[in-house]
CSV table of C-alpha atoms and ligand atoms in Angstrom, one decimal:
chain,number,residue,atom,x,y,z
J,1,UNK,CA,0.0,0.0,0.0
J,2,UNK,CA,1.2,3.5,-0.8
J,3,UNK,CA,-0.4,6.8,-1.1
J,4,UNK,CA,0.3,8.4,-4.4
J,5,UNK,CA,2.1,11.6,-5.0
J,6,UNK,CA,-0.3,14.1,-6.6
J,7,UNK,CA,0.6,15.7,-9.9
J,8,UNK,CA,-1.2,19.0,-10.0
J,9,UNK,CA,-1.9,20.9,-13.2
J,10,UNK,CA,-1.9,24.2,-11.4
J,11,UNK,CA,1.7,23.8,-10.2
J,12,UNK,CA,3.0,22.5,-13.6
J,13,UNK,CA,1.1,25.1,-15.6
J,14,UNK,CA,2.3,27.9,-13.2
J,15,UNK,CA,5.9,27.1,-14.2
J,16,UNK,CA,5.0,27.0,-17.9
J,17,UNK,CA,3.1,30.4,-17.6
J,18,UNK,CA,6.2,31.9,-16.0
J,19,UNK,CA,8.2,30.8,-19.1
J,20,UNK,CA,5.5,32.0,-21.5
J,21,UNK,CA,5.4,35.5,-19.9
J,22,UNK,CA,9.1,35.9,-20.7
J,23,UNK,CA,8.6,34.8,-24.3
J,24,UNK,CA,5.6,37.2,-24.6
J,25,UNK,CA,7.8,40.0,-23.3
J,26,UNK,CA,10.5,39.2,-25.9
J,27,UNK,CA,7.9,39.3,-28.6
J,28,UNK,CA,6.4,42.6,-27.3
J,29,UNK,CA,9.8,44.2,-27.3
J,30,UNK,CA,9.8,43.5,-31.1
J,31,UNK,CA,6.3,45.1,-31.4
J,32,UNK,CA,4.5,41.8,-31.6
J,33,UNK,CA,1.5,40.9,-29.4
J,34,UNK,CA,0.6,37.2,-29.7
J,35,UNK,CA,-3.1,37.0,-30.7
J,36,UNK,CA,-5.6,34.2,-30.2
J,37,UNK,CA,-9.2,34.1,-31.5
J,38,UNK,CA,-11.8,31.6,-30.3
J,39,UNK,CA,-15.0,31.0,-32.3
J,40,UNK,CA,-18.0,29.8,-30.4
J,41,UNK,CA,-21.1,28.7,-32.4
J,42,UNK,CA,-24.3,28.3,-30.4
J,43,UNK,CA,-24.9,28.4,-26.7
J,44,UNK,CA,-23.6,25.1,-25.2
J,45,UNK,CA,-23.0,26.0,-21.6
J,46,UNK,CA,-19.8,23.9,-21.1
J,47,UNK,CA,-18.3,25.5,-24.3
J,48,UNK,CA,-19.2,28.9,-23.1
J,49,UNK,CA,-17.3,28.3,-19.9
J,50,UNK,CA,-14.2,27.0,-21.8
J,51,UNK,CA,-14.3,29.9,-24.2
J,52,UNK,CA,-14.5,32.5,-21.4
J,53,UNK,CA,-11.6,30.8,-19.6
J,54,UNK,CA,-9.4,31.0,-22.8
J,55,UNK,CA,-10.1,34.7,-23.3
J,56,UNK,CA,-9.4,35.4,-19.6
J,57,UNK,CA,-6.1,33.6,-19.6
J,58,UNK,CA,-5.0,35.5,-22.8
J,59,UNK,CA,-5.8,38.8,-21.1
J,60,UNK,CA,-3.9,37.8,-17.9
J,61,UNK,CA,-0.8,37.1,-20.0
J,62,UNK,CA,-1.1,40.3,-21.9
J,63,UNK,CA,-2.0,38.6,-25.2
J,64,UNK,CA,-4.4,39.9,-27.8
J,65,UNK,CA,-7.7,38.0,-27.4
J,66,UNK,CA,-10.7,37.9,-29.7
J,67,UNK,CA,-13.9,36.0,-28.9
J,68,UNK,CA,-16.3,35.5,-31.8
J,69,UNK,CA,-19.8,34.3,-30.8
J,70,UNK,CA,-22.0,33.2,-33.6
J,71,UNK,CA,-25.7,32.1,-33.3
J,72,UNK,CA,-26.6,28.4,-33.4
J,73,UNK,CA,-28.4,29.1,-36.7
J,74,UNK,CA,-25.1,30.0,-38.4
J,75,UNK,CA,-24.7,28.3,-41.8
J,76,UNK,CA,-21.7,26.3,-42.9
J,77,UNK,CA,-20.9,29.1,-45.5
J,78,UNK,CA,-21.0,31.8,-42.8
J,79,UNK,CA,-18.8,29.8,-40.5
J,80,UNK,CA,-16.3,29.1,-43.3
J,81,UNK,CA,-16.3,32.8,-44.2
J,82,UNK,CA,-15.3,33.6,-40.5
J,83,UNK,CA,-12.5,31.0,-40.7
J,84,UNK,CA,-11.3,32.6,-43.9
J,85,UNK,CA,-11.3,36.1,-42.3
J,86,UNK,CA,-9.3,34.8,-39.3
J,87,UNK,CA,-6.8,33.1,-41.7
J,88,UNK,CA,-6.2,36.5,-43.3
J,89,UNK,CA,-6.1,38.6,-40.1
J,90,UNK,CA,-2.5,39.6,-39.3
J,91,UNK,CA,-3.3,40.4,-35.6
J,92,UNK,CA,-4.3,36.7,-35.1
J,93,UNK,CA,-1.5,34.2,-34.8
J,94,UNK,CA,-3.7,31.3,-33.8
J,95,UNK,CA,-7.4,30.5,-33.6
J,96,UNK,CA,-9.7,27.7,-32.9
J,97,UNK,CA,-13.4,26.8,-33.4
J,98,UNK,CA,-14.8,25.4,-30.2
J,99,UNK,CA,-16.2,21.9,-30.6
J,100,UNK,CA,-18.7,20.4,-30.6
J,101,UNK,CA,-20.5,22.4,-33.3
J,102,UNK,CA,-24.3,22.6,-33.4
J,103,UNK,CA,-26.1,20.0,-35.5
J,104,UNK,CA,-25.9,20.6,-39.2
J,105,UNK,CA,-22.4,22.0,-39.2
J,106,UNK,CA,-19.6,19.9,-40.6
J,107,UNK,CA,-16.7,19.9,-38.1
J,108,UNK,CA,-14.3,18.2,-40.5
J,109,UNK,CA,-14.8,20.8,-43.2
J,110,UNK,CA,-14.3,23.6,-40.7
J,111,UNK,CA,-11.1,22.1,-39.4
J,112,UNK,CA,-9.8,21.5,-42.9
J,113,UNK,CA,-10.4,25.2,-43.7
J,114,UNK,CA,-8.1,26.5,-40.9
J,115,UNK,CA,-4.7,27.7,-42.0
J,116,UNK,CA,-2.4,25.0,-40.5
J,117,UNK,CA,0.0,27.8,-39.4
J,118,UNK,CA,-2.8,29.2,-37.2
J,119,UNK,CA,-4.1,25.8,-36.1
J,120,UNK,CA,-3.2,26.1,-32.4
J,121,UNK,CA,-5.5,23.1,-31.5
J,122,UNK,CA,-3.4,20.9,-33.8
J,123,UNK,CA,-6.6,19.4,-35.2
J,124,UNK,CA,-5.8,20.0,-39.0
J,125,UNK,CA,-4.8,16.8,-40.8
J,126,UNK,CA,-1.5,18.5,-41.9
J,127,UNK,CA,-0.5,19.1,-38.3
J,128,UNK,CA,-1.7,15.7,-37.1
J,129,UNK,CA,0.4,14.2,-39.9
J,130,UNK,CA,3.5,16.3,-38.9
J,131,UNK,CA,3.1,15.1,-35.3
J,132,UNK,CA,2.8,11.5,-36.3
J,133,UNK,CA,6.1,11.6,-38.4
J,134,UNK,CA,7.8,13.3,-35.4
J,135,UNK,CA,8.2,16.7,-37.0
J,136,UNK,CA,5.5,18.7,-35.2
J,137,UNK,CA,4.8,22.3,-35.7
J,138,UNK,CA,2.2,22.2,-32.9
J,139,UNK,CA,1.2,19.5,-30.4
J,140,UNK,CA,-2.5,19.0,-29.4
J,141,UNK,CA,-3.1,20.8,-26.1
J,142,UNK,CA,-4.3,18.1,-23.7
J,143,UNK,CA,-1.7,15.3,-24.6
J,144,UNK,CA,1.0,18.0,-24.7
J,145,UNK,CA,-0.1,19.1,-21.3
J,146,UNK,CA,0.1,15.5,-20.0
J,147,UNK,CA,3.6,15.1,-21.5
J,148,UNK,CA,4.7,18.2,-19.7
J,149,UNK,CA,3.2,16.9,-16.4
J,150,UNK,CA,5.2,13.7,-16.8
J,151,UNK,CA,8.5,15.4,-17.7
J,152,UNK,CA,8.3,18.1,-15.1
J,153,UNK,CA,7.3,15.7,-12.4
J,154,UNK,CA,10.4,13.6,-13.2
J,155,UNK,CA,8.4,10.6,-14.5
J,156,UNK,CA,10.6,8.5,-16.8
J,157,UNK,CA,8.8,7.5,-20.0
J,158,UNK,CA,11.7,5.9,-22.0
J,159,UNK,CA,11.3,2.1,-22.3
J,160,UNK,CA,8.2,2.1,-20.1
J,161,UNK,CA,4.8,0.8,-21.0
J,162,UNK,CA,2.2,3.5,-21.5
J,163,UNK,CA,-1.4,2.2,-21.8
J,164,UNK,CA,-3.9,4.7,-23.2
J,165,UNK,CA,-7.5,4.0,-22.5
J,166,UNK,CA,-9.6,5.8,-25.2
J,167,UNK,CA,-8.9,6.6,-28.8
J,168,UNK,CA,-10.4,10.0,-29.5
J,169,UNK,CA,-8.9,12.4,-32.0
J,170,UNK,CA,-8.5,15.0,-29.3
J,171,UNK,CA,-6.7,12.9,-26.6
J,172,UNK,CA,-6.2,9.1,-27.0
J,173,UNK,CA,-4.8,8.9,-30.5
J,174,UNK,CA,-2.5,11.9,-30.3
J,175,UNK,CA,-1.4,10.9,-26.8
J,176,UNK,CA,-0.3,7.5,-28.2
J,177,UNK,CA,1.3,9.1,-31.2
J,178,UNK,CA,3.4,11.4,-29.0
J,179,UNK,CA,4.5,8.8,-26.5
J,180,UNK,CA,5.9,6.5,-29.2
J,181,UNK,CA,8.2,9.3,-30.8
J,182,UNK,CA,11.9,9.5,-30.1
J,183,UNK,CA,13.0,12.0,-27.5
J,184,UNK,CA,12.4,13.4,-24.0
J,185,UNK,CA,9.1,12.6,-22.5
J,186,UNK,CA,8.5,9.8,-25.1
J,187,UNK,CA,10.4,6.7,-26.3
J,188,UNK,CA,7.7,4.6,-24.6
J,189,UNK,CA,6.2,1.3,-25.5
J,190,UNK,CA,2.5,2.2,-26.2
J,191,UNK,CA,-0.7,0.2,-26.1
J,192,UNK,CA,-4.0,1.9,-27.1
J,193,UNK,CA,-7.2,0.4,-25.9
J,194,UNK,CA,-10.9,1.2,-26.5
J,195,UNK,CA,-14.3,0.2,-25.2
J,196,UNK,CA,-14.3,-3.0,-27.2
J,197,UNK,CA,-10.9,-4.2,-25.9
J,198,UNK,CA,-11.1,-7.7,-24.5
J,199,UNK,CA,-10.0,-8.2,-20.9
J,200,UNK,CA,-9.0,-4.6,-20.5
J,201,UNK,CA,-7.9,-5.1,-16.8
J,202,UNK,CA,-5.2,-7.5,-17.9
J,203,UNK,CA,-3.8,-4.8,-20.2
J,204,UNK,CA,-4.2,-1.8,-17.9
J,205,UNK,CA,-2.4,-3.8,-15.1
J,206,UNK,CA,0.7,-3.9,-17.4
J,207,UNK,CA,0.8,-0.1,-17.5
J,208,UNK,CA,3.8,1.7,-15.9
J,209,UNK,CA,1.9,4.9,-17.0
J,210,UNK,CA,-1.9,4.7,-17.4
J,211,UNK,CA,-3.6,7.5,-19.3
J,212,UNK,CA,-7.4,7.3,-19.1
J,213,UNK,CA,-9.6,9.3,-21.5
J,214,UNK,CA,-12.7,7.2,-21.9
J,215,UNK,CA,-15.4,9.5,-20.5
J,216,UNK,CA,-16.9,7.1,-17.9
J,217,UNK,CA,-17.0,8.1,-14.3
J,218,UNK,CA,-14.7,6.0,-12.0
J,219,UNK,CA,-14.2,3.5,-14.8
J,220,UNK,CA,-10.7,2.5,-13.6
J,221,UNK,CA,-10.8,0.6,-10.4
J,222,UNK,CA,-8.0,-0.5,-8.1
J,223,UNK,CA,-7.8,-4.0,-9.6
J,224,UNK,CA,-7.0,-2.5,-13.0
J,225,UNK,CA,-3.9,-0.7,-11.8
J,226,UNK,CA,-0.4,-2.1,-11.1
J,227,UNK,CA,1.1,-1.2,-7.7
J,228,UNK,CA,3.4,1.8,-8.3
J,229,UNK,CA,2.0,2.9,-11.6
J,230,UNK,CA,1.6,6.6,-12.6
J,231,UNK,CA,-2.1,7.3,-13.4
J,232,UNK,CA,-3.2,10.2,-15.5
J,233,UNK,CA,-6.9,10.9,-15.4
J,234,UNK,CA,-8.3,13.0,-18.3
J,235,UNK,CA,-12.0,12.4,-17.4
J,236,UNK,CA,-14.2,15.3,-16.5
J,237,UNK,CA,-17.6,13.7,-15.8
J,238,UNK,CA,-20.3,15.8,-14.1
J,239,UNK,CA,-22.3,13.5,-11.8
J,240,UNK,CA,-25.3,14.4,-9.6
J,241,UNK,CA,-24.4,15.2,-5.9
J,242,UNK,CA,-27.1,16.5,-3.6
J,243,UNK,CA,-24.6,17.6,-1.1
J,244,UNK,CA,-22.7,19.9,-3.6
J,245,UNK,CA,-23.7,23.5,-3.9
J,246,UNK,CA,-24.4,23.1,-7.7
J,247,UNK,CA,-26.2,19.8,-7.2
J,248,UNK,CA,-23.4,18.1,-9.1
J,249,UNK,CA,-19.7,17.6,-9.0
J,250,UNK,CA,-16.8,16.6,-11.4
J,251,UNK,CA,-15.3,13.1,-11.2
J,252,UNK,CA,-12.6,11.6,-13.3
J,253,UNK,CA,-12.5,8.3,-15.2
J,254,UNK,CA,-10.5,6.9,-12.4
J,255,UNK,CA,-11.8,5.8,-9.0
J,256,UNK,CA,-9.4,8.2,-7.3
J,257,UNK,CA,-10.0,7.2,-3.6
J,258,UNK,CA,-9.0,3.6,-4.1
J,259,UNK,CA,-6.5,4.0,-7.0
J,260,UNK,CA,-4.4,6.6,-5.1
J,261,UNK,CA,-3.6,3.9,-2.5
J,262,UNK,CA,-2.0,1.8,-5.2
J,263,UNK,CA,-0.4,4.3,-7.6
J,264,UNK,CA,3.0,6.0,-7.2
J,265,UNK,CA,1.6,9.2,-8.6
J,266,UNK,CA,-1.9,10.3,-9.8
J,267,UNK,CA,-3.6,13.4,-11.2
J,268,UNK,CA,-6.8,14.4,-9.3
J,269,UNK,CA,-10.0,15.6,-10.9
J,270,UNK,CA,-10.5,18.6,-10.7
J,271,UNK,CA,-7.0,20.1,-10.5
J,272,UNK,CA,-5.0,17.6,-12.4
J,273,UNK,CA,-4.9,17.6,-16.2
J,274,UNK,CA,-7.6,20.2,-16.6
J,275,UNK,CA,-5.5,23.4,-16.2
J,276,UNK,CA,-2.9,22.1,-18.6
J,277,UNK,CA,-5.1,22.3,-21.7
J,278,UNK,CA,-5.5,26.0,-21.8
J,279,UNK,CA,-1.9,26.4,-20.8
J,280,UNK,CA,-0.7,24.5,-23.8
J,281,UNK,CA,-3.1,26.4,-26.0
J,282,UNK,CA,-1.4,29.6,-24.9
J,283,UNK,CA,2.0,28.0,-25.5
J,284,UNK,CA,1.0,27.1,-29.0
J,285,UNK,CA,-0.2,30.6,-29.7
J,286,UNK,CA,3.1,32.1,-28.5
J,287,UNK,CA,4.9,29.5,-30.6
J,288,UNK,CA,2.8,30.5,-33.7
J,289,UNK,CA,3.7,34.2,-33.1
J,290,UNK,CA,7.4,33.4,-32.6
J,291,UNK,CA,7.4,31.3,-35.8
J,292,UNK,CA,5.8,34.1,-37.8
J,293,UNK,CA,8.2,36.7,-36.3
J,294,UNK,CA,11.2,34.5,-37.4
J,295,UNK,CA,9.8,34.3,-40.9
J,296,UNK,CA,9.4,30.5,-40.8
Q,301,LIG,N1,-13.9,21.0,-27.1
Q,301,LIG,C1,-13.4,20.4,-26.1
Q,301,LIG,N2,-12.0,20.5,-26.0
Q,301,LIG,C2,-11.7,21.2,-27.1
Q,301,LIG,C3,-10.4,21.7,-27.6
Q,301,LIG,O1,-9.3,21.5,-27.1
Q,301,LIG,N3,-10.5,22.5,-28.7
Q,301,LIG,C4,-11.7,22.8,-29.3
Q,301,LIG,N4,-11.7,23.5,-30.5
Q,301,LIG,N5,-12.9,22.3,-28.9
Q,301,LIG,C5,-12.8,21.6,-27.8
């Protein structure tokens, strides 16, 4: 029995923000203010919260921030026109269209229309391909944030078995693609599992590092984790809780209370991976501005 060390996104992101502030100051000394635009279509409450947080963080860092809110009746042509406008806007170094989009809008066509040089989400197939061949221009925010948590907490990845539970385009697939690359925070042996995987516990128990992004509350139980493993919980599931002020609370994909007694290190929910996503989005925007400033 052991009680796991907590890996906290607030701590790790705090260190990265300190570095970003210096890079932003260097850009500003050259007359460049990194600019991020976020497009929100419709009125999904969770998306509204995320979009507000992204704008707020830009302002805190002294970056240029534009939030574009479009009604849920927006047509595909209108949305593509907005994307084209942001592609041309010199004050914007990076932008994203918040997902999911309202019904009737084609997400894939919208992502394909974004200039890859401004694709700070790293969702465009060009950037996904570059990442896969090990020559990334950008890294997708959540997996990049997890990699930073591992590196900056001193978790060795080289030669170790990383098991990823979940295969989404936003987390599972890019996480696996990043961990199998050569280099620091990678060089791992990687297994990707999904909801159809047979005898999942037999596989998760082999993990030295277990990354869980399956979207099911408390899905990973103690019997699925090897003693001494590092457990990264990407889940953000809202579950009813009559004792909570909001009537609900956030829980991860990992049964934290029991797994923390077995793991060497674990990320809590909330306070674990969550803060890293916006942090890495800001890092990608600063990177885009530096890249343009250097004429690349
Ligand atoms: N919806 C949930 N996460 C994300 C994200 O990282 N980027 C975008 N564009 N939409 C999201």
